[in-house]
Short mmCIF file of C-alpha atoms and ligand atoms in Angstrom, two decimals:
data_model
loop_
_atom_site.label_atom_id
_atom_site.label_comp_id
_atom_site.label_asym_id
_atom_site.label_seq_id
_atom_site.Cartn_x
_atom_site.Cartn_y
_atom_site.Cartn_z
CA MET G 292 -0.72 0.36 0.01
CA SER G 293 2.12 3.50 -0.79
CA GLU G 294 2.30 6.08 2.26
CA LEU G 295 -0.50 7.94 0.99
CA GLY G 296 -2.80 4.61 1.01
CA CYS G 297 -2.53 4.03 4.80
CA ILE G 298 -3.82 7.37 5.83
CA GLU G 299 -7.69 7.10 7.44
CA SER G 300 -7.74 11.06 7.54
CA VAL G 301 -6.30 14.19 7.88
CA LEU G 302 -6.12 15.43 11.39
CA TYR G 303 -3.91 18.09 11.51
CA THR G 304 -3.34 19.92 7.18
CA GLU G 305 -0.16 22.23 6.88
CA GLU G 306 -1.68 25.44 7.17
CA VAL G 307 -3.25 24.12 10.76
CA ILE G 308 0.11 22.62 11.70
CA ASP G 309 1.73 25.87 10.09
CA GLN G 310 -0.66 27.94 12.11
CA LYS G 311 -0.30 25.99 15.30
CA VAL G 312 4.13 26.07 15.81
CA ARG G 313 3.23 30.05 14.90
CA GLU G 314 1.44 30.51 18.01
CA LEU G 315 3.72 28.70 20.46
CA ALA G 316 6.53 29.91 18.84
CA GLU G 317 4.83 33.85 19.85
CA ILE G 318 3.82 33.00 22.86
CA VAL G 319 7.06 30.76 24.46
CA SER G 320 8.97 34.16 22.57
CA GLU G 321 6.87 36.15 24.80
CA GLN G 322 7.13 34.33 28.48
CA TYR G 323 10.64 33.54 27.65
CA LYS G 324 11.58 37.11 26.55
CA GLU G 325 13.73 37.58 29.50
CA LYS G 326 15.13 34.60 30.79
CA ALA G 327 16.38 34.46 26.98
CA LYS G 328 19.05 36.39 27.88
CA GLU G 329 20.11 34.42 31.06
CA GLY G 330 20.75 31.56 28.19
CA LEU G 331 18.03 29.51 26.72
CA VAL G 332 18.77 26.19 25.55
CA LEU G 333 15.56 24.18 22.95
CA VAL G 334 16.91 20.25 23.62
CA GLY G 335 14.89 19.10 20.07
CA ILE G 336 14.11 14.67 21.31
CA LEU G 337 14.88 12.22 18.15
CA LYS G 338 13.12 11.68 16.26
CA GLY G 339 9.69 12.71 16.28
CA SER G 340 10.76 16.45 16.96
CA ILE G 341 12.81 16.88 14.43
CA PHE G 342 10.11 18.71 11.38
CA PHE G 343 8.85 20.39 14.81
CA ILE G 344 11.71 22.16 16.97
CA SER G 345 13.47 23.38 13.23
CA ASP G 346 9.71 25.54 12.09
CA LEU G 347 9.25 25.92 15.92
CA ALA G 348 13.33 27.34 16.52
CA ARG G 349 12.80 29.63 13.03
CA ARG G 350 9.67 31.40 14.21
CA LEU G 351 11.28 32.25 17.98
CA THR G 352 12.28 35.71 18.10
CA ILE G 353 14.40 35.08 21.01
CA PRO G 354 18.04 34.13 21.47
CA HIS G 355 18.59 30.55 22.17
CA GLN G 356 20.95 27.34 21.82
CA LEU G 357 20.06 23.85 19.75
CA ASP G 358 20.54 20.75 20.78
CA PHE G 359 19.57 17.61 20.49
CA MET G 360 19.15 13.57 22.42
CA ALA G 361 18.41 10.33 21.50
CA LEU G 362 16.11 8.54 24.10
CA SER G 363 14.13 4.46 23.16
CA SER G 364 12.00 3.55 25.66
CA TYR G 365 12.25 -0.34 26.21
CA GLY G 366 9.14 -2.24 25.16
CA SER G 367 6.38 -2.38 22.27
CA LYS G 368 4.84 0.98 21.24
CA THR G 369 1.21 -0.04 22.77
CA VAL G 370 2.73 -1.38 25.48
CA THR G 371 5.27 0.93 27.60
CA THR G 372 7.69 -0.52 30.65
CA GLY G 373 7.89 3.34 30.86
CA ALA G 374 11.61 2.39 31.11
CA VAL G 375 13.70 5.05 28.43
CA ARG G 376 17.59 4.91 27.90
CA ILE G 377 19.76 7.99 26.36
CA ILE G 378 21.09 6.38 22.60
CA MET G 379 23.05 10.19 22.56
CA ASP G 380 22.95 12.81 24.99
CA MET G 381 23.31 16.18 24.60
CA ARG G 382 26.29 18.29 23.72
CA ALA G 383 25.73 21.96 25.69
CA ASP G 384 26.26 22.71 29.75
CA ILE G 385 22.60 23.33 30.51
CA TYR G 386 23.89 24.42 33.66
CA ASN G 387 22.18 27.96 35.07
CA LYS G 388 20.66 28.32 31.76
CA HIS G 389 16.96 27.66 30.33
CA VAL G 390 15.81 24.39 29.59
CA LEU G 391 13.46 23.57 26.75
CA ILE G 392 12.31 20.39 25.61
CA VAL G 393 10.30 19.95 22.18
CA GLU G 394 8.31 17.00 21.44
CA ASP G 395 6.89 16.29 18.98
CA ILE G 396 4.50 13.89 21.91
CA VAL G 397 3.41 13.01 25.59
CA ASP G 398 1.69 8.94 25.14
CA SER G 399 1.87 8.01 28.42
CA GLY G 400 4.52 10.69 29.36
CA TYR G 401 7.52 8.31 30.63
CA THR G 402 9.80 10.03 28.41
CA LEU G 403 9.07 12.90 29.09
CA GLN G 404 9.75 12.16 33.28
CA PHE G 405 13.30 10.23 32.69
CA LEU G 406 13.28 13.89 30.74
CA GLN G 407 12.78 16.00 33.39
CA ASN G 408 14.75 14.08 36.26
CA LEU G 409 17.66 13.81 34.30
CA LEU G 410 17.70 17.13 33.62
CA ALA G 411 17.19 18.18 36.60
CA THR G 412 20.10 17.11 38.15
CA ARG G 413 21.97 19.24 35.38
CA LYS G 414 20.94 21.98 37.94
CA PRO G 415 19.72 23.87 35.27
CA ARG G 416 17.89 28.00 35.79
CA SER G 417 14.19 25.78 34.90
CA ILE G 418 13.00 23.21 33.00
CA ALA G 419 9.55 23.58 30.80
CA THR G 420 8.68 21.34 27.73
CA CYS G 421 7.12 22.35 24.29
CA VAL G 422 4.85 19.37 22.61
CA PHE G 423 3.33 19.05 19.31
CA LEU G 424 0.72 16.88 20.31
CA ARG G 425 -0.97 14.98 23.03
CA LYS G 426 -2.66 12.10 24.25
CA PRO G 427 -5.24 12.26 27.26
CA GLU G 428 -5.93 8.85 27.33
CA ARG G 429 -2.89 7.52 27.49
CA MET G 430 -1.27 9.25 29.85
CA LYS G 431 0.07 7.45 32.70
CA VAL G 432 2.37 9.55 34.67
CA GLN G 433 1.12 13.36 35.36
CA VAL G 434 4.49 15.38 33.80
CA PHE G 435 2.18 18.72 32.17
CA ASP G 436 1.60 21.38 34.69
CA GLU G 437 -0.27 24.37 32.38
CA THR G 438 1.00 26.93 34.47
CA ARG G 439 4.88 26.09 33.22
CA ASP G 440 4.52 23.92 29.78
CA PHE G 441 3.14 24.48 26.26
CA MET G 442 1.03 22.57 23.47
CA GLY G 443 -0.21 22.55 20.60
CA PHE G 444 -3.26 19.66 20.57
CA ASP G 445 -4.95 16.85 22.30
CA ILE G 446 -5.30 14.34 20.19
CA PRO G 447 -7.34 11.10 20.14
CA ASN G 448 -6.07 7.84 21.55
CA GLU G 449 -5.31 6.49 17.59
CA TRP G 450 -1.77 5.62 15.57
CA ILE G 451 -0.73 8.88 14.39
CA VAL G 452 1.63 9.68 11.85
CA GLY G 453 3.58 12.79 10.06
CA TYR G 454 4.70 15.74 10.78
CA GLY G 455 7.88 12.97 12.64
CA LEU G 456 6.05 10.80 13.95
CA ASP G 457 6.39 7.04 12.72
CA TYR G 458 5.68 3.70 12.26
CA ASP G 459 8.32 1.05 11.66
CA GLU G 460 9.68 4.20 10.75
CA ARG G 461 7.46 4.76 7.99
CA PHE G 462 5.67 8.73 7.13
CA ARG G 463 7.59 10.48 9.60
CA SER G 464 8.35 12.97 6.41
CA LEU G 465 4.68 13.14 5.52
CA PRO G 466 3.50 17.20 5.88
CA PHE G 467 -0.01 16.21 7.45
CA VAL G 468 -0.98 14.87 11.14
CA GLY G 469 -2.66 11.60 9.84
CA ILE G 470 -4.37 9.72 11.32
CA LEU G 471 -3.18 5.66 10.38
CA LYS G 472 -5.35 2.84 9.19
CA ARG G 473 -5.77 0.26 12.08
CA GLU G 474 -5.23 -2.18 9.06
CA VAL G 475 -1.62 -1.44 8.63
CA TYR G 476 -0.77 -1.71 12.54
CA GLU G 477 -3.25 -4.53 13.21
CA LYS G 478 -2.19 -7.54 11.01
C1 PRP I 16 7.65 8.79 20.92
C2 PRP I 16 7.62 10.29 21.18
C3 PRP I 16 8.94 10.57 22.03
C4 PRP I 16 7.32 9.41 23.37
C5 PRP I 16 6.85 9.70 23.64
O1 PRP I 16 9.16 8.63 21.00
O2 PRP I 16 8.78 10.74 20.13
O3 PRP I 16 9.62 10.58 22.77
O4 PRP I 16 7.97 8.54 22.29
O5 PRP I 16 6.28 8.37 24.01
P1 PRP I 16 6.26 8.48 25.91
O6 PRP I 16 5.28 9.39 27.02
O7 PRP I 16 4.49 7.19 25.87
O8 PRP I 16 7.94 8.27 26.76
P2 PRP I 16 9.40 7.17 20.26
O9 PRP I 16 10.18 6.55 20.65
O10 PRP I 16 8.55 6.50 19.71
O11 PRP I 16 10.91 7.84 19.36
P3 PRP I 16 11.21 8.32 17.71
O12 PRP I 16 10.60 9.78 18.56
O13 PRP I 16 12.24 8.47 17.38
O14 PRP I 16 9.87 7.54 16.35
#
């Protein structure tokens, strides 16, 4: 089946994504206007965040540094154990700086919980998260603080692909966010 043939429906078009990223960039730029003077590091979590962080960062109007980490969770996609390991650490020294973790999606919340705990040991001035998508029905740990963190959309508990999100490493580069047909992953 072709890539597009595997898509049940489009959840967010390129235009809708672009509009949301602009809104988020404006809010982040405003909230970090003063903090950015003390040093702001955006940390993209690979691979899912690649498009979101590149779009978001280019629309920020405040100075910032870009860095990346790659993580992997144990267990399968549907049954996560909560254990996370570092595949690649970031290069930046975040001591005394402000950190904004940039994620494509929060599902169970275990990855973000692990990251928040790990990065806190490096003594940054602050840690917050900017996540594009959140699946409230799947969350196992409460890692999101509405007063501190930034979020694009709450989404239904479906298999979502595109704009960085994959199924078995496919579909990441689709420019929209789509719902995958069940027959693709229920084989
Ligand atoms: C995805 C996503 C988050 C994590 C969220 O990464 O990018 O990092 O899962 O899931 P959680 O809230 O249940 O921990 P994934 O492990 O699929 O790697 P990828 O970004 O390389 O696709």
